[in-house]
């Protein structure tokens, strides 16, 4: 008999709940589903970046009567994708603001006929001058959004930064850039929608946030809450790329279904998915830092700008996270952080793992190496002298209460990566040959959960119910898309109820079945939703115990009997728990000051690279990822989050370049947008420290986004260590290396300086 | 580009799928992937890119690993095709499937069917692959979730029992 002291489920690597279906091919993704009488939908998109629609004409060679055609005029509700500012239309009616903007929808029973039909719709435009870069947008010579092209601005101020410059021994400046990145989930965006007047609209889709889609469909379709149902199918990767976009594609399918009265499936092919959907925001960060003689940061100014694309979508929130993470895990006695998200005529950039933090942290971590060089100390020493310590405050003046010891975390990472011995060896070996080796580090943090008062606004609700058969069901809208939501939440409920893991299931996210536990984003699920699931599970136990049906310790059979008796008497056994903000958490949305996050995860990453001066390629040879993420609920899943995130971030640093032409991605194929294959990646060695966290279930913190933040700066720092050339822009491709080294050798002829040379 | 249905002549294509002979009346240029998914209801093979780059549509055809999105079904005529649905012995998982399950080799699961078939193919060629051979052998199948580490571990785990013998 297992008592509560014996059954340890949390912290063990139980089998993934839906794992068997995934390894046998039985798992059902949206494209695996077909409904009777189903049509296929396609989207006619803008060919220009900015302008007005003058005329739409249909080639008479096509039998248009066989097609369902939807334009903005067919929208029963409001023509917008309801999210934050509601500025993005579902279908462009008159104005075009980016290439590939949806204008018109088609549906037909034979999907083979759609491609030709899309081409047979001709749209005549009157073009307007577009804006295609962040710099151009800032100049404001062409206004494309609002009155100043700015979606959102933040200002964070701490201390008297204006007075520090005169005391500084060094003033270090730097400018850093990151490019767009495609999420590249292997399953493209897709949905099926059906409609009938009695039940309203139902959407089955590949998505992260069922209630975001629900909210968007209510506004678009003009239907009451009970006439919109959203069901999440098995989802083949998301990474943020299925946070806001599913509202768009679901809206399109719903409009076609409402007009035709038949179910409609829209599944993008890879080219459409890449060209039309969201990517990571490109960014530019400028640092100006006052540093003392011994390398202590006295204060600084940070300016962080992101390119939001044509509509506001989530840019304000991405900017917020980038802003709060911009100062890294360091103590700033004074700082001024000015940030903004600006508009350009490209498809809107959106959520992607890390959500602004990988961009501003790339800058911070490159800048730390720069400061070290100016001060004349090592990249390790500069970090040790500036690490945040418990009791100190962050840039938003949040006091660190966690018992984090970044100094020892760094020491352990250096040991694990054999950093010092390798540095010594490379210094000798690099004198000869064309393959130069280097070591780079990045130290960083990532806030878990929604920022500031965000969790309070979300007001998440979760449920746990037990059946007469003693089987427990977790009811949340939190979606599984590979990261392990199903498994981890079932572990937490099973442990709370002292039941075998097998006796706990999780409901498929369906807005008619599960309450709104918030979106599956922001590394919040294990920590925030997990804690609520734990409380709700305890509620079941308490109910049975209060009814006199269950003692302090019990077998699963006794639990089942208790459930059966309770349900026979009362009809159902369900426990719901709503988020309750921890006391003493203070956040000022106006001044952007206070407790930004209930908890931070902390990390030190070490990259070992080779730079081949013959092929101009950079290879990562070894990668150590050490992090403190609170309690690790499931070691295999946690490690998988880190290895996967590091791989994606290696892509961000060295491989993945979106090539833009007039605001449109032109390398929108897997053959020319290159993500890392199994042959490209180093051994990714993952290590955890587990300090715990009072706010999370069993002391868990967020983990999913953290590994996206550190690899890029660690790698570029290592490249500089290997060849002494400073790169401040990613992705860093062989052609960039070639160009910089060519310039380097040219300059060597005219200059005798031995110092590191800067380059974009 | 797909020719439109009405103008397309169909013909009968016969091939074995997971040990069972199947006859389908389709256009000979229809992609094997679509025939498996739409005509035969075998939805385990997935379309990730439609151009043979990602490998999530991988199946075995006469023992060779092919991207079924690039194979016109006429080419499969008379062949022996194995999909992910034919890998387990009824309810007993194949050692690779079991290892993927235990080692975290499957996250979102969309690349998993193709990845497991690539691993089956690898182990048929090289029953005791070195880590480098595993890395190379799976390089035609993209995974965006795992960083491949746990996939390598799964493959290594699946071959272990033979080492012990």
Short mmCIF file of N, CA, C and O in Angstrom, two decimals, chain A residues 15-16 18-20 22-25 27-29 31-32 110-113 115 119 181-188 235-237 239 269-270 352 480-483 636 639-641 643-644 647-648 656 669-671 673 675-679 681-684, chain B residues 1-6 8 30-31 34 37-38 43-44 46-49 51 53-54 56 84-85 88 90-93 97-98 100-104 106-113 116 134-136 138-139 141-150 152-153:
data_model
loop_
_atom_site.label_atom_id
_atom_site.label_comp_id
_atom_site.label_asym_id
_atom_site.label_seq_id
_atom_site.Cartn_x
_atom_site.Cartn_y
_atom_site.Cartn_z
N UNK A 15 6.14 7.90 -18.17
CA UNK A 15 5.93 8.01 -19.62
C UNK A 15 5.00 9.17 -19.96
O UNK A 15 4.01 9.41 -19.26
N UNK A 16 5.34 9.84 -21.03
CA UNK A 16 4.51 10.93 -21.56
C UNK A 16 3.09 10.40 -21.80
O UNK A 16 2.91 9.34 -22.39
N UNK A 18 0.61 11.16 -23.83
CA UNK A 18 0.17 10.87 -25.19
C UNK A 18 1.30 10.24 -26.00
O UNK A 18 1.24 10.16 -27.22
N UNK A 19 2.33 9.76 -25.27
CA UNK A 19 3.53 9.27 -25.95
C UNK A 19 3.30 8.05 -26.82
O UNK A 19 3.82 7.96 -27.93
N UNK A 20 2.50 7.12 -26.32
CA UNK A 20 2.27 5.90 -27.09
C UNK A 20 1.62 6.23 -28.43
O UNK A 20 2.01 5.70 -29.47
N UNK A 22 1.93 8.89 -30.04
CA UNK A 22 2.88 9.60 -30.90
C UNK A 22 3.89 8.64 -31.54
O UNK A 22 4.27 8.84 -32.69
N UNK A 23 4.32 7.62 -30.83
CA UNK A 23 5.31 6.71 -31.43
C UNK A 23 4.67 5.66 -32.34
O UNK A 23 5.37 5.01 -33.12
N UNK A 24 3.35 5.50 -32.26
CA UNK A 24 2.70 4.52 -33.15
C UNK A 24 2.02 5.19 -34.34
O UNK A 24 1.48 4.51 -35.21
N UNK A 25 2.03 6.52 -34.38
CA UNK A 25 1.38 7.22 -35.49
C UNK A 25 -0.11 7.37 -35.29
O UNK A 25 -0.83 7.81 -36.18
N UNK A 27 -1.57 9.32 -32.97
CA UNK A 27 -1.95 10.66 -32.49
C UNK A 27 -2.65 11.43 -33.60
O UNK A 27 -2.24 11.36 -34.76
N UNK A 28 -3.72 12.14 -33.23
CA UNK A 28 -4.55 12.81 -34.25
C UNK A 28 -4.26 14.30 -34.31
O UNK A 28 -4.64 15.06 -33.41
N UNK A 29 -3.62 14.71 -35.37
CA UNK A 29 -3.39 16.13 -35.64
C UNK A 29 -4.51 16.60 -36.55
O UNK A 29 -5.22 15.78 -37.15
N UNK A 31 -4.72 17.78 -39.51
CA UNK A 31 -4.76 17.33 -40.91
C UNK A 31 -5.10 15.84 -41.03
O UNK A 31 -5.35 15.34 -42.11
N UNK A 32 -5.10 15.14 -39.89
CA UNK A 32 -5.48 13.72 -39.91
C UNK A 32 -6.98 13.55 -39.79
O UNK A 32 -7.50 12.44 -39.82
N UNK A 110 -12.76 19.98 -53.90
CA UNK A 110 -11.56 19.37 -54.47
C UNK A 110 -10.37 20.30 -54.21
O UNK A 110 -10.25 21.37 -54.81
N UNK A 111 -9.49 19.87 -53.32
CA UNK A 111 -8.42 20.79 -52.93
C UNK A 111 -7.45 21.06 -54.09
O UNK A 111 -6.76 22.06 -54.11
N UNK A 112 -7.42 20.13 -55.07
CA UNK A 112 -6.52 20.34 -56.20
C UNK A 112 -6.92 21.55 -57.05
O UNK A 112 -6.13 22.07 -57.81
N UNK A 113 -8.19 21.95 -56.95
CA UNK A 113 -8.66 23.07 -57.78
C UNK A 113 -8.33 24.43 -57.17
O UNK A 113 -8.50 25.46 -57.82
N UNK A 115 -5.50 25.87 -55.97
CA UNK A 115 -4.31 26.65 -56.33
C UNK A 115 -4.54 27.49 -57.59
O UNK A 115 -4.23 28.68 -57.62
N UNK A 119 -4.91 31.71 -58.14
CA UNK A 119 -4.21 32.48 -59.17
C UNK A 119 -5.16 33.19 -60.13
O UNK A 119 -4.78 34.15 -60.80
N UNK A 181 13.36 35.32 -36.94
CA UNK A 181 13.55 33.87 -36.92
C UNK A 181 12.19 33.20 -37.06
O UNK A 181 11.21 33.63 -36.46
N UNK A 182 12.15 32.18 -37.87
CA UNK A 182 10.91 31.42 -38.09
C UNK A 182 10.80 30.31 -37.04
O UNK A 182 11.79 29.63 -36.77
N UNK A 183 9.62 30.17 -36.46
CA UNK A 183 9.45 29.12 -35.44
C UNK A 183 9.72 27.74 -36.02
O UNK A 183 10.29 26.88 -35.36
N UNK A 184 9.26 27.52 -37.24
CA UNK A 184 9.50 26.28 -37.96
C UNK A 184 9.08 25.01 -37.22
O UNK A 184 9.76 23.99 -37.28
N UNK A 185 7.95 25.10 -36.50
CA UNK A 185 7.27 23.87 -36.07
C UNK A 185 7.13 23.01 -37.30
O UNK A 185 6.93 23.51 -38.42
N UNK A 186 7.25 21.67 -37.12
CA UNK A 186 7.20 20.83 -38.33
C UNK A 186 5.76 20.66 -38.83
O UNK A 186 5.53 20.40 -40.01
N UNK A 187 4.77 20.83 -37.96
CA UNK A 187 3.37 20.82 -38.43
C UNK A 187 2.96 22.25 -38.72
O UNK A 187 2.95 23.10 -37.83
N UNK A 188 2.57 22.51 -39.95
CA UNK A 188 2.14 23.86 -40.33
C UNK A 188 0.85 24.24 -39.62
O UNK A 188 0.14 23.38 -39.10
N UNK A 235 -0.87 18.89 -31.35
CA UNK A 235 -0.24 20.03 -32.00
C UNK A 235 1.25 19.76 -32.23
O UNK A 235 1.98 19.49 -31.28
N UNK A 236 1.64 19.82 -33.50
CA UNK A 236 2.98 19.39 -33.89
C UNK A 236 4.02 20.50 -33.80
O UNK A 236 4.62 20.88 -34.80
N UNK A 237 4.19 21.00 -32.59
CA UNK A 237 5.16 22.08 -32.37
C UNK A 237 4.48 23.43 -32.47
O UNK A 237 3.50 23.60 -33.21
N UNK A 239 6.05 26.75 -30.29
CA UNK A 239 7.15 27.68 -29.96
C UNK A 239 6.71 29.14 -29.94
O UNK A 239 7.52 30.03 -30.18
N UNK A 269 0.45 25.00 -46.58
CA UNK A 269 1.65 24.26 -46.92
C UNK A 269 2.83 25.06 -46.36
O UNK A 269 2.67 26.17 -45.85
N UNK A 270 4.02 24.48 -46.45
CA UNK A 270 5.18 25.10 -45.78
C UNK A 270 5.44 26.50 -46.30
O UNK A 270 5.73 27.42 -45.56
N UNK A 352 7.48 34.16 -30.06
CA UNK A 352 8.42 33.07 -30.31
C UNK A 352 9.23 32.89 -29.04
O UNK A 352 9.84 33.86 -28.55
N UNK A 480 -0.94 20.89 -24.81
CA UNK A 480 0.27 20.09 -25.02
C UNK A 480 0.72 20.31 -26.46
O UNK A 480 -0.05 20.12 -27.39
N UNK A 481 1.97 20.76 -26.64
CA UNK A 481 2.49 20.80 -28.01
C UNK A 481 3.92 20.30 -28.04
O UNK A 481 4.75 20.80 -28.79
N UNK A 482 4.17 19.33 -27.17
CA UNK A 482 5.48 18.71 -27.16
C UNK A 482 6.22 18.91 -25.86
O UNK A 482 7.05 18.10 -25.46
N UNK A 483 5.89 20.01 -25.17
CA UNK A 483 6.69 20.37 -23.99
C UNK A 483 6.37 19.51 -22.77
O UNK A 483 7.16 19.47 -21.84
N UNK A 636 13.38 13.88 -17.65
CA UNK A 636 13.53 13.68 -19.10
C UNK A 636 12.89 14.83 -19.88
O UNK A 636 13.47 15.37 -20.83
N UNK A 639 14.99 18.06 -19.43
CA UNK A 639 16.19 18.03 -20.25
C UNK A 639 15.83 18.26 -21.72
O UNK A 639 16.53 18.97 -22.45
N UNK A 640 14.71 17.67 -22.14
CA UNK A 640 14.27 17.85 -23.53
C UNK A 640 13.93 19.29 -23.86
O UNK A 640 14.14 19.75 -24.98
N UNK A 641 13.40 20.01 -22.88
CA UNK A 641 13.13 21.44 -23.10
C UNK A 641 14.43 22.20 -23.32
O UNK A 641 14.52 23.06 -24.17
N UNK A 643 17.56 20.93 -24.25
CA UNK A 643 18.29 20.57 -25.47
C UNK A 643 17.59 21.15 -26.70
O UNK A 643 18.24 21.66 -27.61
N UNK A 644 16.26 21.09 -26.70
CA UNK A 644 15.51 21.62 -27.85
C UNK A 644 15.66 23.13 -27.98
O UNK A 644 15.81 23.65 -29.08
N UNK A 647 19.15 23.99 -29.21
CA UNK A 647 19.28 23.72 -30.65
C UNK A 647 18.63 24.84 -31.46
O UNK A 647 19.20 25.31 -32.45
N UNK A 648 17.46 25.27 -31.02
CA UNK A 648 16.75 26.33 -31.74
C UNK A 648 17.56 27.64 -31.67
O UNK A 648 17.59 28.42 -32.63
N UNK A 656 19.89 30.41 -39.17
CA UNK A 656 18.55 30.77 -39.65
C UNK A 656 18.45 32.24 -40.01
O UNK A 656 18.39 33.10 -39.14
N UNK A 669 11.23 28.35 -47.68
CA UNK A 669 11.22 26.89 -47.86
C UNK A 669 12.25 26.29 -46.92
O UNK A 669 13.22 26.96 -46.54
N UNK A 670 12.07 25.03 -46.61
CA UNK A 670 13.05 24.38 -45.75
C UNK A 670 14.38 24.14 -46.48
O UNK A 670 15.38 23.88 -45.84
N UNK A 671 14.33 24.23 -47.81
CA UNK A 671 15.59 24.04 -48.55
C UNK A 671 16.47 25.29 -48.51
O UNK A 671 17.67 25.19 -48.71
N UNK A 673 15.80 28.06 -46.07
CA UNK A 673 15.86 28.59 -44.69
C UNK A 673 16.36 27.40 -43.87
O UNK A 673 15.67 26.38 -43.75
N UNK A 675 17.51 25.18 -40.85
CA UNK A 675 17.54 24.89 -39.41
C UNK A 675 18.52 23.75 -39.15
O UNK A 675 18.83 22.98 -40.05
N UNK A 676 19.03 23.67 -37.92
CA UNK A 676 20.04 22.64 -37.65
C UNK A 676 19.49 21.21 -37.81
O UNK A 676 18.38 20.91 -37.39
N UNK A 677 20.31 20.36 -38.43
CA UNK A 677 19.98 18.94 -38.51
C UNK A 677 20.78 18.22 -37.42
O UNK A 677 21.58 18.83 -36.72
N UNK A 678 20.56 16.93 -37.32
CA UNK A 678 21.26 16.16 -36.28
C UNK A 678 22.77 16.19 -36.50
O UNK A 678 23.54 16.01 -35.58
N UNK A 679 23.20 16.44 -37.73
CA UNK A 679 24.63 16.45 -38.01
C UNK A 679 25.28 17.80 -37.66
O UNK A 679 26.50 17.90 -37.61
N UNK A 681 24.66 19.71 -34.84
CA UNK A 681 24.63 20.13 -33.44
C UNK A 681 25.69 19.45 -32.60
O UNK A 681 26.06 18.30 -32.86
N UNK A 682 26.15 20.14 -31.57
CA UNK A 682 27.13 19.55 -30.66
C UNK A 682 26.41 18.67 -29.64
O UNK A 682 25.19 18.68 -29.57
N UNK A 683 27.17 17.94 -28.85
CA UNK A 683 26.54 17.35 -27.67
C UNK A 683 26.03 18.51 -26.81
O UNK A 683 26.78 19.45 -26.56
N UNK A 684 24.76 18.46 -26.44
CA UNK A 684 24.21 19.52 -25.58
C UNK A 684 24.09 18.91 -24.19
O UNK A 684 23.28 18.01 -23.97
N UNK B 1 3.12 20.56 -59.36
CA UNK B 1 1.73 21.02 -59.17
C UNK B 1 0.74 19.87 -59.43
O UNK B 1 0.91 19.07 -60.33
N UNK B 2 -0.28 19.83 -58.60
CA UNK B 2 -1.26 18.76 -58.74
C UNK B 2 -2.22 19.02 -59.90
O UNK B 2 -2.84 20.08 -59.97
N UNK B 3 -2.35 18.05 -60.78
CA UNK B 3 -3.35 18.22 -61.84
C UNK B 3 -4.75 18.15 -61.23
O UNK B 3 -4.93 17.58 -60.16
N UNK B 4 -5.72 18.75 -61.86
CA UNK B 4 -7.04 18.77 -61.25
C UNK B 4 -7.73 17.41 -61.46
O UNK B 4 -7.46 16.70 -62.43
N UNK B 5 -8.61 17.07 -60.55
CA UNK B 5 -9.20 15.74 -60.53
C UNK B 5 -9.97 15.39 -61.79
O UNK B 5 -9.79 14.31 -62.36
N UNK B 6 -10.82 16.32 -62.24
CA UNK B 6 -11.75 15.97 -63.32
C UNK B 6 -11.01 15.57 -64.60
O UNK B 6 -11.43 14.67 -65.29
N UNK B 8 -8.21 14.20 -64.71
CA UNK B 8 -7.19 13.20 -64.49
C UNK B 8 -7.71 11.79 -64.70
O UNK B 8 -8.74 11.41 -64.15
N UNK B 30 -0.35 10.97 -58.39
CA UNK B 30 -0.71 11.30 -57.00
C UNK B 30 0.48 10.94 -56.10
O UNK B 30 1.16 9.94 -56.32
N UNK B 31 0.73 11.75 -55.08
CA UNK B 31 1.87 11.47 -54.21
C UNK B 31 1.56 10.25 -53.31
O UNK B 31 0.45 10.14 -52.79
N UNK B 34 -0.14 11.19 -50.13
CA UNK B 34 -1.57 11.46 -50.15
C UNK B 34 -2.38 10.17 -50.26
O UNK B 34 -3.46 10.05 -49.69
N UNK B 37 -2.40 8.54 -46.84
CA UNK B 37 -3.20 9.29 -45.86
C UNK B 37 -4.69 9.33 -46.24
O UNK B 37 -5.55 9.11 -45.39
N UNK B 38 -4.96 9.63 -47.52
CA UNK B 38 -6.34 9.90 -47.89
C UNK B 38 -7.09 8.66 -48.39
O UNK B 38 -8.28 8.53 -48.16
N UNK B 43 -2.61 7.77 -41.52
CA UNK B 43 -2.24 9.18 -41.35
C UNK B 43 -0.96 9.36 -40.52
O UNK B 43 -0.62 10.48 -40.16
N UNK B 44 -0.28 8.27 -40.23
CA UNK B 44 0.97 8.38 -39.45
C UNK B 44 2.05 9.16 -40.18
O UNK B 44 2.81 9.90 -39.57
N UNK B 46 3.44 12.19 -42.08
CA UNK B 46 3.00 13.58 -42.04
C UNK B 46 3.65 14.40 -43.14
O UNK B 46 4.78 14.13 -43.53
N UNK B 47 2.95 15.45 -43.58
CA UNK B 47 3.58 16.38 -44.50
C UNK B 47 4.13 17.56 -43.71
O UNK B 47 3.39 18.29 -43.06
N UNK B 48 5.45 17.74 -43.78
CA UNK B 48 6.06 18.88 -43.09
C UNK B 48 6.46 19.97 -44.06
O UNK B 48 6.32 21.15 -43.78
N UNK B 49 6.98 19.56 -45.22
CA UNK B 49 7.49 20.58 -46.14
C UNK B 49 7.05 20.35 -47.58
O UNK B 49 7.06 21.27 -48.37
N UNK B 51 8.62 18.91 -49.87
CA UNK B 51 9.69 18.96 -50.86
C UNK B 51 10.88 18.08 -50.46
O UNK B 51 12.01 18.32 -50.89
N UNK B 53 12.52 17.70 -47.70
CA UNK B 53 13.58 18.26 -46.85
C UNK B 53 13.48 17.81 -45.40
O UNK B 53 14.49 17.59 -44.75
N UNK B 54 12.25 17.64 -44.89
CA UNK B 54 12.10 17.43 -43.45
C UNK B 54 12.01 15.98 -43.04
O UNK B 54 12.29 15.64 -41.89
N UNK B 56 9.43 14.10 -42.47
CA UNK B 56 8.34 13.62 -41.61
C UNK B 56 7.35 12.73 -42.37
O UNK B 56 6.50 12.09 -41.76
N UNK B 84 4.61 3.76 -40.29
CA UNK B 84 4.73 3.70 -38.84
C UNK B 84 3.66 2.77 -38.25
O UNK B 84 3.90 2.12 -37.24
N UNK B 85 2.52 2.69 -38.92
CA UNK B 85 1.44 1.84 -38.40
C UNK B 85 1.81 0.36 -38.46
O UNK B 85 1.18 -0.46 -37.79
N UNK B 88 4.85 -1.64 -34.96
CA UNK B 88 4.60 -2.37 -33.71
C UNK B 88 4.01 -3.74 -34.05
O UNK B 88 3.31 -3.90 -35.05
N UNK B 90 1.34 -5.62 -33.19
CA UNK B 90 0.05 -5.40 -32.52
C UNK B 90 0.24 -4.47 -31.32
O UNK B 90 0.66 -3.35 -31.50
N UNK B 91 -0.03 -4.96 -30.10
CA UNK B 91 0.06 -4.03 -28.97
C UNK B 91 1.48 -3.92 -28.43
O UNK B 91 1.77 -3.10 -27.58
N UNK B 92 2.38 -4.75 -28.94
CA UNK B 92 3.76 -4.71 -28.45
C UNK B 92 4.58 -3.73 -29.29
O UNK B 92 4.75 -3.91 -30.49
N UNK B 93 5.06 -2.69 -28.61
CA UNK B 93 5.83 -1.68 -29.33
C UNK B 93 7.15 -2.26 -29.83
O UNK B 93 7.75 -3.12 -29.19
N UNK B 97 10.31 2.16 -30.76
CA UNK B 97 9.17 2.94 -30.27
C UNK B 97 9.21 3.04 -28.75
O UNK B 97 9.00 4.10 -28.17
N UNK B 98 9.50 1.91 -28.11
CA UNK B 98 9.59 1.88 -26.65
C UNK B 98 10.69 2.83 -26.17
O UNK B 98 10.51 3.60 -25.22
N UNK B 100 11.98 5.45 -27.77
CA UNK B 100 11.59 6.84 -28.01
C UNK B 100 10.67 7.32 -26.89
O UNK B 100 10.77 8.45 -26.41
N UNK B 101 9.77 6.44 -26.48
CA UNK B 101 8.81 6.77 -25.43
C UNK B 101 9.55 7.03 -24.11
O UNK B 101 9.26 8.00 -23.41
N UNK B 102 10.49 6.19 -23.79
CA UNK B 102 11.17 6.30 -22.49
C UNK B 102 12.22 7.40 -22.45
O UNK B 102 12.43 8.03 -21.42
N UNK B 103 12.88 7.62 -23.57
CA UNK B 103 14.02 8.56 -23.55
C UNK B 103 13.65 9.99 -23.89
O UNK B 103 14.51 10.85 -23.96
N UNK B 104 12.38 10.24 -24.18
CA UNK B 104 12.00 11.60 -24.56
C UNK B 104 12.28 11.88 -26.03
O UNK B 104 12.42 13.04 -26.43
N UNK B 106 10.28 11.55 -28.44
CA UNK B 106 9.11 12.18 -29.05
C UNK B 106 8.66 13.33 -28.18
O UNK B 106 8.39 13.13 -27.00
N UNK B 107 8.61 14.53 -28.74
CA UNK B 107 8.00 15.65 -28.00
C UNK B 107 6.66 15.99 -28.63
O UNK B 107 5.64 15.44 -28.25
N UNK B 108 6.66 16.86 -29.65
CA UNK B 108 5.37 17.17 -30.26
C UNK B 108 4.85 16.00 -31.08
O UNK B 108 3.68 15.90 -31.36
N UNK B 109 5.76 15.13 -31.50
CA UNK B 109 5.36 13.89 -32.15
C UNK B 109 5.21 13.95 -33.66
O UNK B 109 5.01 12.93 -34.30
N UNK B 110 5.32 15.13 -34.25
CA UNK B 110 5.02 15.24 -35.68
C UNK B 110 6.13 14.64 -36.54
O UNK B 110 5.89 14.07 -37.59
N UNK B 111 7.37 14.71 -36.07
CA UNK B 111 8.47 14.12 -36.84
C UNK B 111 8.68 12.67 -36.44
O UNK B 111 9.45 11.97 -37.07
N UNK B 112 8.03 12.25 -35.36
CA UNK B 112 8.34 10.96 -34.74
C UNK B 112 8.14 9.75 -35.67
O UNK B 112 9.03 8.90 -35.76
N UNK B 113 7.00 9.66 -36.38
CA UNK B 113 6.85 8.50 -37.26
C UNK B 113 7.99 8.39 -38.27
O UNK B 113 8.58 7.31 -38.43
N UNK B 116 11.33 7.53 -36.48
CA UNK B 116 11.43 6.13 -36.06
C UNK B 116 11.71 5.24 -37.28
O UNK B 116 12.54 4.33 -37.22
N UNK B 134 24.77 7.24 -35.92
CA UNK B 134 23.38 7.60 -35.57
C UNK B 134 23.11 9.03 -36.03
O UNK B 134 22.11 9.33 -36.69
N UNK B 135 24.02 9.91 -35.69
CA UNK B 135 23.93 11.33 -36.05
C UNK B 135 23.76 11.49 -37.57
O UNK B 135 22.87 12.19 -38.05
N UNK B 136 24.61 10.82 -38.32
CA UNK B 136 24.56 10.90 -39.78
C UNK B 136 23.30 10.24 -40.32
O UNK B 136 22.65 10.76 -41.22
N UNK B 138 20.42 9.90 -39.16
CA UNK B 138 19.13 10.57 -38.94
C UNK B 138 19.13 12.00 -39.48
O UNK B 138 18.17 12.74 -39.30
N UNK B 139 20.21 12.38 -40.16
CA UNK B 139 20.36 13.79 -40.57
C UNK B 139 19.35 14.20 -41.64
O UNK B 139 19.17 15.38 -41.89
N UNK B 141 16.18 13.71 -41.34
CA UNK B 141 14.89 13.91 -40.68
C UNK B 141 15.01 15.06 -39.68
O UNK B 141 15.79 14.99 -38.73
N UNK B 142 14.23 16.10 -39.91
CA UNK B 142 14.32 17.27 -39.04
C UNK B 142 13.40 17.15 -37.83
O UNK B 142 12.28 16.67 -37.93
N UNK B 143 13.93 17.58 -36.69
CA UNK B 143 13.13 17.66 -35.47
C UNK B 143 13.37 19.05 -34.88
O UNK B 143 14.51 19.47 -34.73
N UNK B 144 12.30 19.77 -34.58
CA UNK B 144 12.46 21.12 -34.06
C UNK B 144 12.36 21.15 -32.54
O UNK B 144 12.65 22.18 -31.94
N UNK B 145 11.92 20.05 -31.93
CA UNK B 145 11.67 20.09 -30.48
C UNK B 145 12.84 19.63 -29.62
O UNK B 145 13.09 20.19 -28.57
N UNK B 146 13.51 18.57 -30.03
CA UNK B 146 14.38 17.86 -29.08
C UNK B 146 15.83 18.30 -29.11
O UNK B 146 16.57 17.99 -28.18
N UNK B 147 16.28 18.94 -30.19
CA UNK B 147 17.72 19.13 -30.34
C UNK B 147 18.41 17.81 -30.59
O UNK B 147 19.63 17.73 -30.50
N UNK B 148 17.64 16.78 -30.89
CA UNK B 148 18.09 15.44 -31.29
C UNK B 148 18.73 14.62 -30.18
O UNK B 148 18.83 13.39 -30.31
N UNK B 149 19.19 15.24 -29.10
CA UNK B 149 19.94 14.51 -28.09
C UNK B 149 19.19 13.27 -27.60
O UNK B 149 19.75 12.17 -27.54
N UNK B 150 17.93 13.46 -27.23
CA UNK B 150 17.18 12.34 -26.68
C UNK B 150 16.76 11.34 -27.76
O UNK B 150 16.48 10.19 -27.46
N UNK B 152 18.95 10.49 -30.17
CA UNK B 152 20.16 9.66 -30.21
C UNK B 152 20.16 8.67 -29.05
O UNK B 152 20.49 7.50 -29.21
N UNK B 153 19.77 9.17 -27.88
CA UNK B 153 19.73 8.30 -26.70
C UNK B 153 18.74 7.15 -26.91
O UNK B 153 19.01 6.01 -26.52
#
